[in-house]
Coordinates of C-alpha atoms and ligand atoms in Angstrom, one line a residue:
Chain A
X1 CA -144.9 8.4 -23.4
X2 CA -147.3 5.4 -23.9
X3 CA -148.7 4.2 -20.7
X4 CA -148.6 0.4 -20.7
X5 CA -151.1 -1.8 -18.9
X6 CA -148.6 -2.5 -16.1
X7 CA -148.9 1.1 -15.0
X8 CA -152.6 0.8 -14.5
X9 CA -152.1 -2.5 -12.6
X10 CA -149.6 -0.9 -10.4
X11 CA -151.8 2.1 -9.7
X12 CA -154.7 -0.2 -9.0
X13 CA -152.6 -2.2 -6.5
X14 CA -151.5 0.9 -4.8
X15 CA -155.0 2.3 -4.4
X16 CA -156.3 -1.1 -3.2
X17 CA -153.5 -1.2 -0.7
X18 CA -154.6 2.3 0.5
X19 CA -158.3 1.9 0.5
X20 CA -159.1 -1.8 1.0
X21 CA -158.6 -1.9 4.8
X22 CA -160.6 1.3 5.2
X23 CA -163.4 -0.1 3.1
X24 CA -163.5 -3.2 5.1
X25 CA -163.8 -1.2 8.3
X26 CA -166.7 0.7 6.9
X27 CA -168.5 -2.3 5.6
X28 CA -168.3 -4.2 8.9
X29 CA -169.6 -1.2 10.8
X30 CA -173.0 -2.2 9.3
X31 CA -172.6 -5.9 10.0
X32 CA -175.2 -7.5 12.2
X33 CA -172.7 -9.6 14.1
X34 CA -170.4 -9.1 17.1
X35 CA -167.5 -10.5 15.1
X36 CA -165.6 -8.8 12.3
X37 CA -165.5 -12.2 10.6
X38 CA -168.4 -12.9 8.2
X39 CA -171.2 -10.8 6.7
X40 CA -174.5 -11.6 8.4
X41 CA -176.8 -8.7 7.5
X42 CA -177.2 -4.9 7.5
X43 CA -177.8 -3.0 10.7
X44 CA -177.6 0.5 12.2
X45 CA -177.2 -1.2 15.6
X46 CA -173.6 -0.3 16.2
X47 CA -174.2 3.4 15.4
X48 CA -177.2 3.3 17.8
X49 CA -174.9 1.8 20.5
X50 CA -172.3 4.4 19.8
X51 CA -174.7 7.3 20.4
X52 CA -175.7 5.8 23.7
X53 CA -172.2 5.1 24.9
X54 CA -171.6 7.8 27.5
X55 CA -167.8 7.4 27.6
X56 CA -167.6 7.6 23.8
X57 CA -169.7 10.8 23.7
X58 CA -167.5 12.4 26.3
X59 CA -164.4 11.4 24.3
X60 CA -166.0 12.8 21.1
X61 CA -166.8 16.0 22.9
X62 CA -163.2 16.3 24.1
X63 CA -161.8 15.7 20.7
X64 CA -164.0 18.3 19.1
X65 CA -163.2 20.9 21.8
X66 CA -159.5 20.1 21.5
X67 CA -159.5 20.2 17.7
X68 CA -161.4 23.5 17.6
X69 CA -159.2 25.3 20.1
X70 CA -156.0 23.8 18.8
X71 CA -156.8 24.4 15.1
X72 CA -157.9 28.0 15.7
X73 CA -154.7 28.8 17.7
X74 CA -152.5 27.0 15.2
X75 CA -154.2 28.9 12.4
X76 CA -153.4 32.2 14.0
X77 CA -149.8 31.3 14.9
X78 CA -149.1 29.4 11.7
X79 CA -150.4 32.3 9.6
X80 CA -148.1 34.6 11.4
X81 CA -145.2 32.2 11.0
X82 CA -146.0 31.9 7.3
X83 CA -146.1 35.7 6.9
X84 CA -142.8 36.0 8.8
X85 CA -141.0 33.3 6.8
X86 CA -142.1 34.9 3.6
X87 CA -141.3 38.4 4.6
X88 CA -137.9 37.8 6.0
X89 CA -137.0 34.9 3.8
X90 CA -135.1 33.2 6.6
X91 CA -134.0 29.6 5.8
X92 CA -133.6 28.8 9.5
X93 CA -137.0 30.1 10.4
X94 CA -138.5 28.0 7.7
X95 CA -136.7 24.9 8.8
X96 CA -137.6 25.4 12.4
X97 CA -141.3 25.6 11.7
X98 CA -141.2 22.6 9.3
X99 CA -139.1 20.3 11.6
X100 CA -142.1 19.3 13.8
X101 CA -144.0 18.4 10.7
X102 CA -141.4 15.8 9.7
X103 CA -140.3 14.7 13.2
X104 CA -141.3 11.2 14.3
X105 CA -144.4 11.7 16.3
X106 CA -143.2 9.5 19.1
X107 CA -140.2 11.8 19.6
X108 CA -142.5 14.9 19.6
X109 CA -144.8 13.1 22.1
X110 CA -142.0 12.2 24.5
X111 CA -140.3 15.6 24.4
X112 CA -143.6 17.4 24.9
X113 CA -144.4 15.1 27.8
X114 CA -141.1 15.8 29.5
X115 CA -141.4 19.5 28.7
X116 CA -144.9 19.8 30.2
X117 CA -144.0 17.8 33.4
X118 CA -140.5 18.8 34.1
X119 CA -140.3 22.3 32.8
X120 CA -143.8 23.7 33.0
X121 CA -144.8 21.6 35.9
X122 CA -148.2 21.2 34.3
X123 CA -150.8 18.7 35.3
X124 CA -151.5 16.7 32.1
X125 CA -155.0 17.1 30.7
X126 CA -157.0 19.1 28.2
X127 CA -154.5 22.0 28.3
X128 CA -151.4 19.9 27.6
X129 CA -153.2 18.1 24.8
X130 CA -154.2 21.4 23.2
X131 CA -150.7 22.8 23.5
X132 CA -149.2 19.7 22.0
X133 CA -151.7 19.7 19.0
X134 CA -151.0 23.4 18.4
X135 CA -147.2 22.5 18.3
X136 CA -147.5 20.0 15.5
X137 CA -150.2 21.9 13.5
X138 CA -148.4 25.3 13.2
X139 CA -146.0 24.0 10.6
X140 CA -148.7 22.7 8.3
X141 CA -150.6 26.0 8.4
X142 CA -147.3 28.0 7.9
X143 CA -146.3 25.9 4.9
X144 CA -149.7 26.4 3.2
X145 CA -149.9 30.1 3.9
X146 CA -146.3 30.6 2.7
X147 CA -147.0 28.7 -0.5
X148 CA -149.9 31.0 -1.2
X149 CA -147.9 34.1 -0.4
X150 CA -145.2 33.0 -2.8
X151 CA -147.7 32.8 -5.6
X152 CA -148.9 36.4 -5.1
X153 CA -147.3 39.1 -7.2
X154 CA -145.1 41.2 -4.8
X155 CA -146.0 44.4 -6.6
X156 CA -149.6 44.1 -5.2
X157 CA -148.4 44.9 -1.8
X158 CA -146.3 47.8 -3.0
X159 CA -149.2 49.0 -5.1
X160 CA -151.3 49.1 -1.9
X161 CA -148.7 51.1 -0.1
X162 CA -148.2 53.3 -3.1
X163 CA -152.0 54.1 -3.2
X164 CA -152.0 55.3 0.4
X165 CA -152.6 52.1 2.5
X166 CA -150.6 51.9 5.8
X167 CA -148.9 48.6 6.5
X168 CA -151.8 47.5 8.5
X169 CA -154.3 48.6 5.9
X170 CA -152.2 46.7 3.3
X171 CA -152.5 43.6 5.3
X172 CA -156.2 44.2 6.1
X173 CA -157.4 44.9 2.5
X174 CA -154.9 43.2 0.3
X175 CA -152.6 40.6 1.9
X176 CA -155.3 39.0 4.2
X177 CA -158.0 38.6 1.5
X178 CA -155.5 37.1 -0.8
X179 CA -154.2 34.5 1.7
X180 CA -157.6 33.8 3.3
X181 CA -158.2 30.6 1.2
X182 CA -154.8 29.2 2.4
X183 CA -155.6 30.3 6.0
X184 CA -158.9 28.4 5.9
X185 CA -157.3 25.4 4.3
X186 CA -154.6 25.4 6.8
X187 CA -157.1 25.6 9.7
X188 CA -159.1 22.7 8.3
X189 CA -155.9 20.7 8.0
X190 CA -155.0 21.5 11.5
X191 CA -158.4 20.4 12.6
X192 CA -158.2 17.0 11.0
X193 CA -154.6 16.5 12.3
X194 CA -155.8 17.2 15.8
X195 CA -159.0 15.2 15.8
X196 CA -157.4 11.9 14.8
X197 CA -154.0 12.3 16.5
X198 CA -153.1 9.3 18.7
X199 CA -149.4 9.2 19.4
X200 CA -148.8 12.7 20.7
X201 CA -152.1 12.7 22.5
X202 CA -151.3 9.4 24.1
X203 CA -148.2 10.9 25.7
X204 CA -149.7 14.2 26.7
X205 CA -153.2 13.2 27.9
X206 CA -152.4 12.0 31.4
X207 CA -155.0 9.8 33.0
X208 CA -158.1 11.8 33.2
X209 CA -158.9 12.8 29.7
X210 CA -160.0 10.6 26.8
X211 CA -160.2 11.6 23.2
X212 CA -161.8 9.6 20.4
X213 CA -158.6 7.9 19.2
X214 CA -157.6 7.1 22.8
X215 CA -161.0 5.7 23.5
X216 CA -160.9 3.6 20.3
X217 CA -157.5 2.3 21.4
X218 CA -158.7 1.3 24.8
X219 CA -161.7 -0.4 23.3
X220 CA -159.7 -2.6 21.0
X221 CA -157.4 -3.6 23.8
X222 CA -160.4 -5.6 25.1
X223 CA -162.0 -6.7 21.8
X224 CA -162.6 -5.2 18.4
X225 CA -166.3 -4.7 18.4
X226 CA -168.2 -3.3 15.4
X227 CA -168.8 -0.2 17.6
X228 CA -165.1 0.6 16.9
X229 CA -165.8 0.2 13.2
X230 CA -168.7 2.6 13.5
X231 CA -166.8 5.3 15.3
X232 CA -163.9 4.9 12.9
X233 CA -166.2 5.3 10.0
X234 CA -167.6 8.5 11.4
X235 CA -164.2 9.8 12.0
X236 CA -163.1 9.0 8.5
X237 CA -166.2 10.8 7.1
X238 CA -165.4 13.9 9.1
X239 CA -161.7 13.8 8.0
X240 CA -162.8 13.4 4.4
X241 CA -165.2 16.3 4.6
X242 CA -162.4 18.5 6.0
X243 CA -160.0 17.6 3.3
X244 CA -162.5 18.2 0.6
X245 CA -163.4 21.5 2.1
X246 CA -159.7 22.5 2.4
X247 CA -159.0 21.6 -1.2
X248 CA -161.9 23.7 -2.3
X249 CA -160.6 26.7 -0.5
X250 CA -157.0 26.4 -1.6
X251 CA -157.0 24.2 -4.6
X252 CA -153.6 25.2 -5.9
X253 CA -151.8 24.7 -2.7
X254 CA -153.1 21.3 -2.0
X255 CA -152.9 20.1 -5.6
X256 CA -149.2 20.6 -5.4
X257 CA -149.2 23.3 -8.0
X258 CA -147.0 25.6 -6.0
Chain B
X1 CA -139.1 75.9 -7.9
X2 CA -139.1 72.5 -9.5
X3 CA -141.8 70.1 -8.4
X4 CA -139.5 67.1 -8.1
X5 CA -135.8 67.3 -7.6
X6 CA -133.1 64.6 -7.4
X7 CA -129.9 65.9 -5.9
X8 CA -126.8 63.7 -6.4
X9 CA -128.8 60.6 -5.7
X10 CA -126.8 57.3 -5.5
X11 CA -128.2 53.8 -4.8
X12 CA -125.8 50.9 -4.4
X13 CA -126.6 47.2 -4.4
X14 CA -123.4 45.7 -2.8
X15 CA -120.5 47.3 -4.6
X16 CA -122.6 48.0 -7.7
X17 CA -124.0 51.5 -8.1
X18 CA -127.4 51.0 -9.8
X19 CA -128.0 54.7 -9.7
X20 CA -124.8 56.8 -9.7
X21 CA -124.9 60.5 -8.7
X22 CA -128.1 61.3 -10.5
X23 CA -129.4 64.9 -10.5
X24 CA -132.7 65.7 -12.1
X25 CA -135.2 68.5 -11.9
X26 CA -138.8 68.0 -13.1
X27 CA -141.3 70.8 -13.5
X28 CA -144.9 70.8 -12.6
X29 CA -147.1 69.7 -15.5
X30 CA -144.3 68.1 -17.4
X31 CA -144.4 64.7 -19.2
X32 CA -140.9 63.6 -18.3
X33 CA -139.3 60.4 -19.5
X34 CA -136.4 58.3 -18.2
X35 CA -135.1 56.5 -21.3
X36 CA -132.3 53.9 -21.2
X37 CA -131.4 50.3 -21.9
X38 CA -132.6 47.6 -19.6
X39 CA -130.6 47.5 -16.4
X40 CA -129.6 51.1 -16.5
X41 CA -131.3 52.0 -13.2
X42 CA -134.5 53.6 -14.4
X43 CA -136.8 51.5 -12.2
X44 CA -134.5 52.1 -9.2
X45 CA -134.8 55.8 -9.7
X46 CA -138.6 55.5 -9.9
X47 CA -138.7 53.4 -6.8
X48 CA -136.7 56.0 -4.9
X49 CA -139.2 58.6 -5.9
X50 CA -142.1 56.4 -4.9
X51 CA -140.5 55.5 -1.6
X52 CA -139.8 51.8 -2.1
X53 CA -136.0 52.3 -2.3
X54 CA -133.9 54.8 -0.4
X55 CA -130.9 56.7 -1.6
X56 CA -127.5 55.8 -0.1
X57 CA -126.5 59.3 -0.8
X58 CA -128.2 62.4 -2.1
X59 CA -131.8 63.6 -1.7
X60 CA -135.2 63.4 -3.3
X61 CA -137.2 66.5 -2.9
X62 CA -140.8 67.3 -3.6
X63 CA -141.7 71.0 -3.6
X64 CA -138.3 71.5 -2.1
X65 CA -139.0 69.2 0.9
X66 CA -136.8 66.2 1.4
X67 CA -138.8 63.0 1.2
X68 CA -136.4 60.9 3.1
X69 CA -138.6 60.4 6.2
X70 CA -141.9 60.2 4.4
X71 CA -143.1 56.6 3.8
X72 CA -144.5 55.5 0.4
X73 CA -148.1 55.7 1.6
X74 CA -147.7 59.3 2.7
X75 CA -146.2 60.6 -0.5
X76 CA -148.7 62.3 -2.9
X77 CA -147.1 60.1 -5.7
X78 CA -148.7 57.2 -7.4
X79 CA -147.3 54.5 -9.6
X80 CA -148.6 52.6 -12.6
X81 CA -146.7 49.3 -12.2
X82 CA -145.3 47.4 -15.2
X83 CA -147.5 44.4 -14.2
X84 CA -150.4 46.8 -13.5
X85 CA -150.7 45.3 -10.0
X86 CA -154.5 45.4 -10.0
X87 CA -155.9 43.7 -6.9
X88 CA -157.3 40.4 -8.2
X89 CA -159.9 40.1 -5.4
X90 CA -161.4 43.5 -6.1
X91 CA -163.6 44.7 -9.0
X92 CA -162.7 47.4 -11.4
X93 CA -164.7 49.9 -9.3
X94 CA -163.2 48.7 -6.0
X95 CA -159.7 48.9 -7.5
X96 CA -160.2 52.4 -8.7
X97 CA -161.8 53.6 -5.4
X98 CA -159.1 51.9 -3.3
X99 CA -156.9 55.1 -2.9
X100 CA -160.0 57.1 -2.1
X101 CA -160.9 54.6 0.7
X102 CA -157.4 54.7 2.0
X103 CA -157.6 58.5 2.2
X104 CA -160.8 58.1 4.2
X105 CA -163.0 60.2 1.8
X106 CA -166.7 60.5 2.3
X107 CA -168.8 57.7 0.6
X108 CA -170.6 60.3 -1.6
X109 CA -167.3 61.8 -2.5
X110 CA -165.9 58.4 -3.4
X111 CA -168.8 57.6 -5.6
X112 CA -168.5 60.9 -7.5
X113 CA -164.7 60.5 -8.1
X114 CA -165.2 56.9 -9.1
X115 CA -167.8 57.8 -11.6
X116 CA -165.6 60.5 -13.1
X117 CA -162.6 58.3 -13.3
X118 CA -164.5 55.4 -15.0
X119 CA -165.8 57.9 -17.6
X120 CA -162.4 59.4 -18.1
X121 CA -160.9 56.0 -19.2
X122 CA -164.1 54.7 -20.8
X123 CA -164.7 51.8 -18.4
X124 CA -168.2 52.6 -17.2
X125 CA -169.4 49.3 -18.6
X126 CA -166.7 47.3 -16.8
X127 CA -167.1 48.6 -13.3
X128 CA -168.3 45.3 -11.9
X129 CA -165.7 43.1 -13.6
X130 CA -162.7 41.5 -12.0
X131 CA -159.2 42.2 -13.4
X132 CA -158.9 38.7 -14.9
X133 CA -161.9 39.4 -17.1
X134 CA -160.3 42.4 -18.7
X135 CA -158.1 42.7 -21.8
X136 CA -154.6 44.1 -21.6
X137 CA -155.6 47.6 -22.7
X138 CA -158.5 47.7 -20.2
X139 CA -156.2 46.6 -17.3
X140 CA -153.8 49.4 -18.4
X141 CA -156.7 51.9 -18.2
X142 CA -157.8 50.6 -14.8
X143 CA -154.3 51.0 -13.5
X144 CA -154.2 54.5 -14.8
X145 CA -157.6 55.5 -13.4
X146 CA -156.7 54.0 -10.0
X147 CA -153.4 55.9 -9.9
X148 CA -155.0 59.2 -10.9
X149 CA -158.3 59.1 -9.1
X150 CA -157.2 61.1 -6.1
X151 CA -155.1 63.5 -8.0
X152 CA -151.5 62.8 -7.0
X153 CA -148.9 65.5 -7.5
X154 CA -146.8 63.1 -9.5
X155 CA -147.6 60.0 -11.5
X156 CA -144.9 57.4 -12.1
X157 CA -145.2 55.0 -15.0
X158 CA -142.8 52.1 -15.3
X159 CA -142.7 50.5 -18.8
X160 CA -146.4 50.9 -18.7
X161 CA -147.0 50.2 -22.4
X162 CA -144.4 47.5 -22.9
X163 CA -146.8 44.6 -22.4
X164 CA -149.2 45.8 -25.1
X165 CA -149.0 44.8 -28.7
X166 CA -147.8 47.3 -31.3
X167 CA -151.2 48.6 -32.4
X168 CA -152.7 49.0 -29.0
X169 CA -149.5 50.6 -27.8
X170 CA -149.8 53.3 -30.3
X171 CA -153.5 53.9 -29.3
X172 CA -152.5 54.1 -25.6
X173 CA -149.7 56.5 -26.4
X174 CA -152.2 58.9 -27.8
X175 CA -154.5 58.3 -24.8
X176 CA -151.7 58.9 -22.4
X177 CA -150.8 62.2 -24.0
X178 CA -154.4 63.4 -24.0
X179 CA -154.9 62.2 -20.4
X180 CA -151.8 64.0 -19.1
X181 CA -153.0 67.2 -20.8
X182 CA -156.5 66.8 -19.4
X183 CA -155.5 66.1 -15.8
X184 CA -152.4 68.4 -15.8
X185 CA -150.6 66.0 -13.5
X186 CA -146.8 65.6 -13.8
X187 CA -145.9 62.3 -15.4
X188 CA -142.6 60.5 -14.9
X189 CA -142.5 57.8 -17.5
X190 CA -139.9 55.0 -17.8
X191 CA -139.2 53.2 -21.0
X192 CA -136.4 51.6 -23.0
X193 CA -138.2 52.3 -26.3
X194 CA -136.7 55.5 -27.8
X195 CA -139.5 56.0 -30.3
X196 CA -142.0 55.9 -27.5
X197 CA -140.0 58.4 -25.4
X198 CA -139.7 60.8 -28.4
X199 CA -143.4 60.6 -29.1
X200 CA -144.7 61.2 -25.6
X201 CA -142.3 63.4 -23.7
X202 CA -141.9 67.1 -23.1
X203 CA -138.4 66.3 -21.9
X204 CA -136.3 63.1 -21.8
X205 CA -133.4 62.1 -19.5
X206 CA -131.2 59.4 -21.2
X207 CA -129.9 57.0 -18.5
X208 CA -127.0 54.7 -19.0
X209 CA -125.3 52.6 -16.3
X210 CA -126.9 54.5 -13.5
X211 CA -125.8 57.9 -14.9
X212 CA -127.7 60.7 -16.7
X213 CA -126.2 61.1 -20.1
X214 CA -128.4 64.0 -21.3
X215 CA -131.6 65.8 -20.5
X216 CA -133.4 67.6 -23.3
X217 CA -136.5 68.0 -25.4
X218 CA -137.1 65.2 -27.9
X219 CA -136.1 67.2 -30.9
X220 CA -132.9 68.5 -29.4
X221 CA -132.0 65.1 -28.1
X222 CA -132.5 63.7 -31.5
X223 CA -130.8 66.5 -33.4
X224 CA -128.0 67.3 -30.9
X225 CA -127.0 64.2 -29.0
X226 CA -124.3 65.2 -26.6
X227 CA -122.3 62.0 -26.8
X228 CA -121.9 58.8 -28.8
X229 CA -124.1 56.8 -26.4
X230 CA -127.1 59.1 -26.8
X231 CA -126.5 59.4 -30.6
X232 CA -126.5 55.7 -30.9
X233 CA -129.3 54.9 -28.6
X234 CA -131.8 57.3 -30.1
X235 CA -132.7 56.7 -33.7
X236 CA -130.4 55.7 -36.5
X237 CA -127.1 57.5 -37.0
X238 CA -123.9 57.0 -39.0
X239 CA -120.7 57.8 -37.2
X240 CA -117.5 58.6 -39.1
X241 CA -114.1 59.0 -37.3
X242 CA -113.0 62.6 -37.7
X243 CA -110.6 65.2 -36.3
X244 CA -111.3 68.9 -35.8
X245 CA -109.2 70.8 -38.3
X246 CA -110.3 74.3 -37.8
X247 CA -112.9 76.2 -35.7
X248 CA -114.4 78.7 -38.0
X249 CA -117.2 81.4 -37.9
X250 CA -120.3 79.4 -37.2
X251 CA -118.7 76.2 -38.5
X252 CA -116.4 73.4 -37.7
X253 CA -114.1 72.1 -40.3
X254 CA -113.5 68.4 -39.8
X255 CA -110.9 66.2 -41.4
X256 CA -111.7 62.6 -42.3
X257 CA -108.9 60.4 -43.3
X258 CA -109.1 59.3 -46.9
X259 CA -112.2 61.4 -47.6
X260 CA -111.5 65.0 -47.1
X261 CA -113.2 67.9 -45.3
X262 CA -116.6 68.0 -43.7
X263 CA -118.3 71.2 -42.6
X264 CA -120.7 71.1 -39.7
X265 CA -122.2 73.6 -37.3
X266 CA -120.1 75.2 -34.6
X267 CA -120.4 73.6 -31.2
X268 CA -119.3 74.7 -27.7
X269 CA -116.4 72.9 -26.1
X270 CA -114.8 71.8 -29.3
X271 CA -111.2 72.9 -30.2
X272 CA -108.9 72.3 -33.1
X273 CA -107.1 69.0 -32.9
X274 CA -110.0 67.2 -31.0
X275 CA -110.6 63.7 -32.1
X276 CA -114.0 62.0 -32.3
X277 CA -116.7 61.1 -34.7
X278 CA -118.9 63.0 -37.1
X279 CA -122.4 61.7 -36.7
X280 CA -125.3 62.2 -39.1
X281 CA -128.9 60.9 -39.4
X282 CA -129.8 58.9 -42.5
X283 CA -132.6 61.3 -43.4
X284 CA -130.1 64.2 -43.6
X285 CA -128.0 62.4 -46.2
X286 CA -129.0 62.8 -49.8
X287 CA -127.8 60.7 -52.7
X288 CA -127.9 61.4 -56.4
X289 CA -125.8 62.1 -59.4
X290 CA -123.1 64.8 -59.4
X291 CA -125.1 67.7 -60.6
X292 CA -128.0 67.3 -58.2
X293 CA -125.7 67.6 -55.1
X294 CA -123.5 70.4 -56.4
X295 CA -125.0 73.1 -54.2
X296 CA -124.3 71.1 -51.0
X297 CA -121.2 72.0 -49.0
X298 CA -120.4 68.3 -48.3
X299 CA -120.4 65.8 -51.1
X300 CA -118.5 62.6 -51.8
X301 CA -118.3 59.7 -54.2
X302 CA -119.6 56.3 -53.1
X303 CA -121.0 53.0 -54.2
X304 CA -124.5 51.6 -53.3
X305 CA -123.8 48.6 -51.1
X306 CA -127.3 47.6 -50.2
X307 CA -130.9 48.8 -50.4
X308 CA -133.6 48.1 -47.9
X309 CA -137.1 48.8 -49.2
X310 CA -139.4 49.6 -46.3
X311 CA -142.5 50.8 -48.1
X312 CA -142.6 54.4 -47.0
X313 CA -138.9 54.8 -47.3
X314 CA -135.8 53.1 -48.7
X315 CA -132.6 52.8 -46.7
X316 CA -129.4 52.9 -48.8
X317 CA -126.1 51.9 -47.5
X318 CA -123.3 53.6 -49.3
X319 CA -119.6 52.8 -49.2
X320 CA -117.4 55.9 -49.3
X321 CA -114.0 55.9 -50.9
X322 CA -112.2 55.7 -47.5
X323 CA -114.0 52.5 -46.7
X324 CA -116.6 53.9 -44.2
X325 CA -120.2 53.2 -44.7
X326 CA -123.0 55.8 -44.5
X327 CA -126.7 55.4 -44.4
X328 CA -129.2 57.4 -46.4
X329 CA -132.9 57.4 -46.1
X330 CA -135.0 58.3 -49.1
X331 CA -138.8 58.8 -48.9
X332 CA -140.6 56.9 -51.6
X333 CA -142.8 59.8 -52.5
X334 CA -143.3 58.4 -56.1
X335 CA -145.0 55.0 -55.7
X336 CA -143.6 52.2 -57.7
X337 CA -140.2 53.8 -58.0
X338 CA -138.5 52.2 -55.1
X339 CA -135.2 51.4 -56.7
X340 CA -133.9 54.8 -57.7
X341 CA -130.3 53.5 -57.5
X342 CA -129.2 49.9 -58.0
X343 CA -126.8 48.0 -55.8
X344 CA -123.3 48.6 -57.1
X345 CA -124.1 51.9 -58.7
X346 CA -121.5 54.7 -58.5
X347 CA -123.2 57.7 -57.0
X348 CA -122.7 60.9 -55.0
X349 CA -123.7 61.4 -51.3
X350 CA -124.0 64.8 -49.7
X351 CA -125.5 66.8 -46.9
X352 CA -126.0 70.4 -45.9
X353 CA -123.4 72.3 -43.9
X354 CA -125.8 72.6 -41.0
X355 CA -126.4 68.9 -40.7
X356 CA -124.7 66.4 -38.3
X357 CA -122.8 66.9 -35.1
X358 CA -119.2 66.3 -33.9
X359 CA -119.0 64.0 -30.9
X360 CA -115.9 63.5 -28.8
X361 CA -114.4 60.1 -28.4
Ligands
ADP401 N1 -133.0 44.9 -5.1 C1 -131.9 44.8 -5.9 N2 -130.8 44.0 -5.5 C2 -129.7 43.9 -6.3 N3 -129.6 44.5 -7.5 C3 -130.6 45.2 -8.0 C4 -131.8 45.4 -7.2 N4 -132.7 46.2 -7.9 C5 -132.0 46.4 -9.1 N5 -130.8 45.9 -9.1 C6 -129.8 46.0 -10.2 O1 -129.7 47.3 -10.5 C7 -129.6 47.5 -11.9 C8 -130.6 48.5 -12.3 O2 -131.9 47.9 -12.2 P1 -133.2 48.6 -12.7 O3 -133.3 49.9 -11.9 O4 -134.3 47.7 -12.5 O5 -132.9 48.9 -14.2 P2 -133.9 49.3 -15.4 O6 -135.3 49.6 -14.8 O7 -133.3 50.4 -16.1 O8 -134.0 48.1 -16.3 C9 -129.7 46.2 -12.5 O9 -128.4 45.7 -12.8 C10 -130.3 45.3 -11.4 O10 -129.9 44.0 -11.5
MG402 MG1 -137.1 48.5 -15.2

């Protein structure tokens, strides 16, 4: 098929739509003016402010801690879920792990809030946020791990058993090394999902704990200062790194080749 | 006692019996082949021996002991998979030493066995390579070395040569025969290629629709197929409808409608009046002019219908007077004289009284 110029135009428009707002945020984070209005001159000022903003640093610390714990746990659980779905080939199991991925976040946020308060009788805070983040990350990890498993020749696992490996040794020496790239990619995905989540965190954070997205939100309620641009830029950078890393580990899975 | 025994083994998938009341007995040191068309149940039999499938009825015994409760990893039986199943994340050396590591052998012991195995399959130079860097033949040899390195009692090979091109396959056949003789391990080989089965095996079991049709040495299987399926599946054969007229001393006298009488060797279980076919291999059939075939017990008139020149041999199809067609294979021992008889020529066909077999319907 010959690709007409209109296709290029359409593609360009789509990418502009995606990246223009982000680009503007980044540019104004270096603007030497309190207002996101006109370009005055280059400065590191807002980044300097950022690293001396006590509340911001605490929020960042919380976010990193939550993302680390949540992504590690989600990786463990999601990998097990992926293995189980592959092994038992259960449609229902697959659906149930995927549902939270597709569910509107606000629904998930509200139901988790009710669950934590009414059922678990939990005081909202770090723990509830971590649990919530694990909940919505498991599905992503499971999907990636399962996609990888599907691409592996089933006879490899049989060959391992055939050559004297116990089920555990088969997992340890064959299955796990072969899915490791997907596990790492899934973990990195879970980390990025956690670190920039707002909606679910908003519902499950309670009053005491701030994360970066929550902090940004409360700042822009007052005024959008370039400090917000700066922290957004850094968050964007971190997310980007994670995605690049993830796609390096499991290129096939993330390139949609499965 | 047989090394491996299958006793009335049946395996069903739903209502369908993939393996149907199979009994086999395989001796130590044998090169035993399961030969049959695709879908006949060969792989399922192999998987039950390896421990990846379990019989719904019957037993699999190794050294007379039932394997039912012994998981695959505890059986002294290794498999060379059709896809080779080399571990892609391990090098050639790591692949080959895998079973030794799983058996928790001493590092020094592992090194020695690995070295021997690499030498045996001529892969010393490739020890550090990964499977995706190897050719088809090399992968095949790694899979063999890996399966043999800790001396299993039994080696199972599932269509192991099928993925190789014709030339390489022939080389690997020779290597396989030599390897089996060298290591003295019992091989159970699965193939749908009859020529391969004949070339490699000490004994062959012909499998059809989950059942064993015949178990015999290659030459006996070829020369004395027990039924029409075996006759047809192995090599070329002409079958002519016939009825047993008389059971004589050492011979059967068959009557063929519109043709006359055929004399063929006596067989057990055949009685006068039985209906079936007379089956004869093309290389047993001779063609010529009247005088040349006069000393043969069986000879008939015919017409050359077609001629296929194949270089080493020529295959003639001859129409007999009753309308049946018979194939004759003539070696082209005098080069340049391919066309001994022209299409349409009136000739005689004949064969010795000890050629061919009678097969029941
Ligand atoms: N796990 C299974 N589930 C259902 N049917 C199977 C399964 N394995 C094999 N079969 C069927 O059993 C028959 C024999 O298969 P197989 O043993 O692979 O034959 P072969 O190796 O001789 O080609 C085939 O019809 C196949 O479709
Ligand atoms: Mg098969």
